Tab-separated table of C-alpha atoms in Angstrom:
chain	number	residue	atom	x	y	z
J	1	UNK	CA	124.560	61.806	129.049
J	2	UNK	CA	121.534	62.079	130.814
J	3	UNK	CA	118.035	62.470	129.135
J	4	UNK	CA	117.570	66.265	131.057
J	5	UNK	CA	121.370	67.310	130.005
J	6	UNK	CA	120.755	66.009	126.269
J	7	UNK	CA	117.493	68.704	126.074
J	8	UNK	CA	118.381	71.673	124.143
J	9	UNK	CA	117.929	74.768	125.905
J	10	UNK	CA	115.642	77.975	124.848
J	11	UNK	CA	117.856	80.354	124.332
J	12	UNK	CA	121.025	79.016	123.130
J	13	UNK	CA	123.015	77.769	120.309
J	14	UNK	CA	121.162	78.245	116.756
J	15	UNK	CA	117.133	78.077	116.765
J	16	UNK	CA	115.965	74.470	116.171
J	17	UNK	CA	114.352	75.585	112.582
J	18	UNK	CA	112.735	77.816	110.395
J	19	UNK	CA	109.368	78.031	111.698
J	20	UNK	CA	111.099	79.017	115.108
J	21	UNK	CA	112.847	81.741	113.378
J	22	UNK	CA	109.701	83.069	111.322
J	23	UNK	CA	108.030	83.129	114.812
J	24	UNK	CA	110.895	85.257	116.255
J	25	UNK	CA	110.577	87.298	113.728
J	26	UNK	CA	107.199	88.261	113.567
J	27	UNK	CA	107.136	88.527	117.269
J	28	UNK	CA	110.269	91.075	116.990
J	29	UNK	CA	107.906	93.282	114.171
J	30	UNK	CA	104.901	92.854	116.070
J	31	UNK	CA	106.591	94.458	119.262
J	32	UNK	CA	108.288	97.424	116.674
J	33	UNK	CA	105.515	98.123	114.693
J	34	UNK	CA	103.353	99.005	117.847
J	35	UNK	CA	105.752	100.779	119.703
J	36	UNK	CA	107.521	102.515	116.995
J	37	UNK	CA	104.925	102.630	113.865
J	38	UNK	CA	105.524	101.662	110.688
J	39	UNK	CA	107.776	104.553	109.451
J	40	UNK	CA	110.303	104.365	112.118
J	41	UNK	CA	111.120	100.362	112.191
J	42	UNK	CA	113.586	98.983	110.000
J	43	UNK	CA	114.573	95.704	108.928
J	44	UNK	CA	117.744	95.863	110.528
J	45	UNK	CA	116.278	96.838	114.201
J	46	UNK	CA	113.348	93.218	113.506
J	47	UNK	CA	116.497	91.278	112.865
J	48	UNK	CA	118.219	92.752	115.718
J	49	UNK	CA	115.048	92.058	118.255
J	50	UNK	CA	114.822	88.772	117.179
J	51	UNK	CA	118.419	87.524	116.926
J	52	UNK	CA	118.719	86.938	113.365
J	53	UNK	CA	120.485	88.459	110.489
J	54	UNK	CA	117.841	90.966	108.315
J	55	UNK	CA	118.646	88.924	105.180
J	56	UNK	CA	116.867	86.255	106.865
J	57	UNK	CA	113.480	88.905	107.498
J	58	UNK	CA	114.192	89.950	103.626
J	59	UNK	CA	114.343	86.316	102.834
J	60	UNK	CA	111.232	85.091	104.765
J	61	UNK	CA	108.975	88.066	104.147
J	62	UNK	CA	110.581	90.080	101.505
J	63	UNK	CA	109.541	94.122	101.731
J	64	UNK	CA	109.133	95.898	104.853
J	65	UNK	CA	105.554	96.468	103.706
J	66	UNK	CA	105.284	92.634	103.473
J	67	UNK	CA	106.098	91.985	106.756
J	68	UNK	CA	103.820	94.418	108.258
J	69	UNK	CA	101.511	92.724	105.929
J	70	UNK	CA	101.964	89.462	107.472
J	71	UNK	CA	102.118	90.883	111.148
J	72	UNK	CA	98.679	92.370	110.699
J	73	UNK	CA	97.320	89.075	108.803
J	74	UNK	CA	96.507	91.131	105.781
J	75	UNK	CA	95.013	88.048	103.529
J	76	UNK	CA	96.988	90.080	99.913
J	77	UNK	CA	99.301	91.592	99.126
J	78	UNK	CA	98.559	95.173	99.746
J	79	UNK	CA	101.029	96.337	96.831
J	80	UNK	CA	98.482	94.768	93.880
J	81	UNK	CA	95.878	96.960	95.410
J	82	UNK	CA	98.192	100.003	95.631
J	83	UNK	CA	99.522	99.797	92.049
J	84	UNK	CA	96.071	100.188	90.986
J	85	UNK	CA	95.596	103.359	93.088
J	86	UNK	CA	99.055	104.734	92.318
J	87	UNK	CA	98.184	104.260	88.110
J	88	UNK	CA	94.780	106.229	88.666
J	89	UNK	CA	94.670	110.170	87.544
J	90	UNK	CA	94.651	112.506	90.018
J	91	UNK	CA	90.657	113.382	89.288
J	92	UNK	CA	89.663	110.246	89.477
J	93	UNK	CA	91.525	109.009	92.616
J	94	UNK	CA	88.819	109.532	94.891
J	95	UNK	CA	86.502	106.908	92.891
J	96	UNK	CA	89.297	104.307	91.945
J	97	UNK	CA	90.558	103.880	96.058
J	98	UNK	CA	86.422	103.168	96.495
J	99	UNK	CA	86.763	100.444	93.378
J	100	UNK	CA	89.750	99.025	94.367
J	101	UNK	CA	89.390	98.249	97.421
J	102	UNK	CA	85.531	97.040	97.712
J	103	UNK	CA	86.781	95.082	95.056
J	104	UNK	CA	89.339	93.015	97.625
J	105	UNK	CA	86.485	93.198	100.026
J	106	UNK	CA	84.235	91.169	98.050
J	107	UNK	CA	86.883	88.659	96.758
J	108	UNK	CA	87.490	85.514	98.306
J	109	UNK	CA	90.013	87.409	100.615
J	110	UNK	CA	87.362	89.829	102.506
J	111	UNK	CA	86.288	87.661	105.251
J	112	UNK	CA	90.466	87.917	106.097
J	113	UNK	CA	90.185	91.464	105.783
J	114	UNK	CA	87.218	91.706	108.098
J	115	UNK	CA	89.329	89.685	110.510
J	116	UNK	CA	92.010	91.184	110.414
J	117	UNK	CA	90.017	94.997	111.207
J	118	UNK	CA	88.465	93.731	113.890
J	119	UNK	CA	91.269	92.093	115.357
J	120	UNK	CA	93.394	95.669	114.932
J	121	UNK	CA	90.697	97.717	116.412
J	122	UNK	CA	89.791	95.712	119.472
J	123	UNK	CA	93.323	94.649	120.415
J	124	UNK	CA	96.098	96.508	118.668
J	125	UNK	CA	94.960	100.096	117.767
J	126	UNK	CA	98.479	101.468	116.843
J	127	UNK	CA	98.746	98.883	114.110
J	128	UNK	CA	95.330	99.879	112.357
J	129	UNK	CA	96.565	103.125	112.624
J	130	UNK	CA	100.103	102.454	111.125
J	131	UNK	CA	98.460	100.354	108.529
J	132	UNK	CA	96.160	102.534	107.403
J	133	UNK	CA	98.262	106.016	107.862
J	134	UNK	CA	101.962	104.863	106.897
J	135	UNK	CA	101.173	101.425	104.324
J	136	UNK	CA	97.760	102.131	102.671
J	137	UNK	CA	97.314	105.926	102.357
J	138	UNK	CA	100.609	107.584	102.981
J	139	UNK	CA	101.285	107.187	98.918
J	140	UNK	CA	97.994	109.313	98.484
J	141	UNK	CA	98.656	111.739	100.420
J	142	UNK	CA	102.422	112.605	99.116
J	143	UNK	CA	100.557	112.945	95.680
J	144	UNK	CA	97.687	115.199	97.149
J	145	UNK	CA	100.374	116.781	99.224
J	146	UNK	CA	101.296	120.402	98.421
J	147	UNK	CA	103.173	123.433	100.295
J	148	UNK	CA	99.964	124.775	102.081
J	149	UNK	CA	98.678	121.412	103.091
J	150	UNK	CA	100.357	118.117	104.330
J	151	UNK	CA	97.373	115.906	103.433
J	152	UNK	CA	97.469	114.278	106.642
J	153	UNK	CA	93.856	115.659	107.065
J	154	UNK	CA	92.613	114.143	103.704
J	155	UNK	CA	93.580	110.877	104.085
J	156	UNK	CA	92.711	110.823	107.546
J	157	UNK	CA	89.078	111.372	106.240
J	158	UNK	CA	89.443	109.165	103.633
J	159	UNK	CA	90.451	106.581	106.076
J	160	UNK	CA	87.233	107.330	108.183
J	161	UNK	CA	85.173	107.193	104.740
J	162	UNK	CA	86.449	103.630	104.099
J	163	UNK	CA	86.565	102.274	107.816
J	164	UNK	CA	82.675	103.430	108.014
J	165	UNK	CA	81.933	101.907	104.259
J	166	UNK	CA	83.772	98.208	105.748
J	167	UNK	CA	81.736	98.384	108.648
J	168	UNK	CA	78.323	98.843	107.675
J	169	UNK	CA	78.725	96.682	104.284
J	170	UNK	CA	80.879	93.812	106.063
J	171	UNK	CA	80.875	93.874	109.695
J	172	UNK	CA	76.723	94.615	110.410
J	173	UNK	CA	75.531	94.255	106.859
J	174	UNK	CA	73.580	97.582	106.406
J	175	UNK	CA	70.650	97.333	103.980
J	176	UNK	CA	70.691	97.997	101.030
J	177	UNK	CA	74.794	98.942	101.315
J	178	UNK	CA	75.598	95.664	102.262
J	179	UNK	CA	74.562	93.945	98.703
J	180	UNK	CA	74.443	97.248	96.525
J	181	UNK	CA	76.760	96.295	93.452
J	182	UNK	CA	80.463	97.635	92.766
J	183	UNK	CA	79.501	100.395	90.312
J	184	UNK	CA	76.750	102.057	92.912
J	185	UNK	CA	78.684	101.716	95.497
J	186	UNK	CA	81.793	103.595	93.647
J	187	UNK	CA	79.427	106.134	92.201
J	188	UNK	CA	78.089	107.083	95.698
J	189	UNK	CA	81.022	107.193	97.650
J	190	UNK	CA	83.391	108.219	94.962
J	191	UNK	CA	82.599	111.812	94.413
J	192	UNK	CA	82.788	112.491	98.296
J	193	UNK	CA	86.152	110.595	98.518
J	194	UNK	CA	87.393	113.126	95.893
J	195	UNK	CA	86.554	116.094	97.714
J	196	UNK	CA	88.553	114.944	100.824
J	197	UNK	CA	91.411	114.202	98.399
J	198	UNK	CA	91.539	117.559	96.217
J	199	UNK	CA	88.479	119.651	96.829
J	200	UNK	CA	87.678	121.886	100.005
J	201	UNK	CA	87.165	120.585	103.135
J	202	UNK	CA	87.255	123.890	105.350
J	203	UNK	CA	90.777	125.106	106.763
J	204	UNK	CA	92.894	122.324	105.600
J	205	UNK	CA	91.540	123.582	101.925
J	206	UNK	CA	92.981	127.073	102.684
C-alpha cells in the first residue's frame, strides 16, 4: 500500500482523537450559538453539527451553560458567580451583582475576562449579547419579572451599568474608578443597579 493510499482521509471513518472531537465540537456551538442564541441551541443539535453523539458534548463540557462558557473563553465558571447572585435578597440584588462580579474582575481570572469582552464585542457581537442576556442575567430578570413588566428592560440596563463599570475600570483604567476598592465601588454603583432592578425607571416601571 502506497504511502498517499495509507493517509487517512478528513472526513471519514472515526476522528483520529479527542482533541479533534473537542474541536468539532466547539466549532459546531460556536456556529449555533451565533446564529441561533443561547436559548434556542441544544445539546442534541452541537452533537448533530459536529458528528458526534451529545453524551460526548455532556461528557467533554458538561452543562449547556458550560459549553457556552468555554466557546466564549469565559476564564470561570460562570455558575459560582451566579449562585452568589441567585442566594442574595431581592433588596439587595442590585449591590451583590456589583460585588460579585468586580470581585471575579479583580481575581486572577480578570485579565481572561477582559479578553474575552473585547474579543465578543469586536468580532462576535451576538455572543456578548447571548452571554450576557440568556447566561448571566436572564436568572435576574425571571426573579424581577412580574405580569406588567418582562424585565427585559432592567437587565438590559443593568447589563449597560456593568459593561460601562468593566470598561472604564479594566479596559482604559479611569481614575480614580480604576483602583477605588470593592466596598466603594459596590456602594456607588449598587444603589443605581437596584433601581434598574426593582425601582422606577419610567414606562417599563408602569
Amino acid at each position: 500500500m502506497s504511502g498517499e493510499g495509507s493517509r487517512p482521509g478528513r472526513r471519514s471513518g472515526r476522528r483520529p482523537g479527542k482533541v479533534d472531537t473537542k474541536a468539532a465540537i466547539l466549532d459546531a456551538a460556536r456556529t449555533r450559538f451565533a446564529e441561533s442564541g443561547f436559548d434556542k441551541t441544544s445539546i442534541r443539535a452541537v452533537a448533530a453539527d459536529a458528528g458526534v453523539d451529545p453524551a460526548l458534548v455532556h461528557h467533554y463540557f458538561g452543562t449547556k451553560q458550560q459549553l457556552f462558557a468555554t466557546v466564549v473563553q469565559f476564564p470561570a465558571d460562570p455558575e459560582v458567580t451566579l449562585s452568589t447572585i441567585d442566594a442574595a435578597p431581592l433588596d439587595e440584588l442590585g449591590a451583590t451583582i456589583v460585588r460579585a462580579v468586580v470581585t471575579v474582575w479583580d481575581s486572577p481570572a480578570g485579565p481572561g475576562v477582559v479578553a474575552m469582552a473585547r474579543s465578543m464585542i469586536a468580532g462576535e457581537p451576538t455572543l456578548a449579547r447571548s452571554f450576557l442576556l440568556e447566561v448571566v442575567l436572564e436568572r435576574v430578570r425571571a426573579r424581577i419579572a412580574t405580569a406588567a413588566d418582562d424585565g427585559h428592560a432592567r437587565v438590559a440596563l443593568v447589563a449597560a451599568q456593568m459593561v460601562g463599570l468593566l470598561i472604564t475600570r479594566k479596559v482604559i483604567g479611569l481614575e480614580p474608578l480604576a483602583s477605588m476598592p470593592l466596598p466603594e465601588v459596590v456602594a456607588a454603583i449598587g444603589p443605581s443597579m437596584q433601581r434598574y432592578l426593582t425601582g422606577e425607571i419610567g414606562a417599563a416601571a408602569g
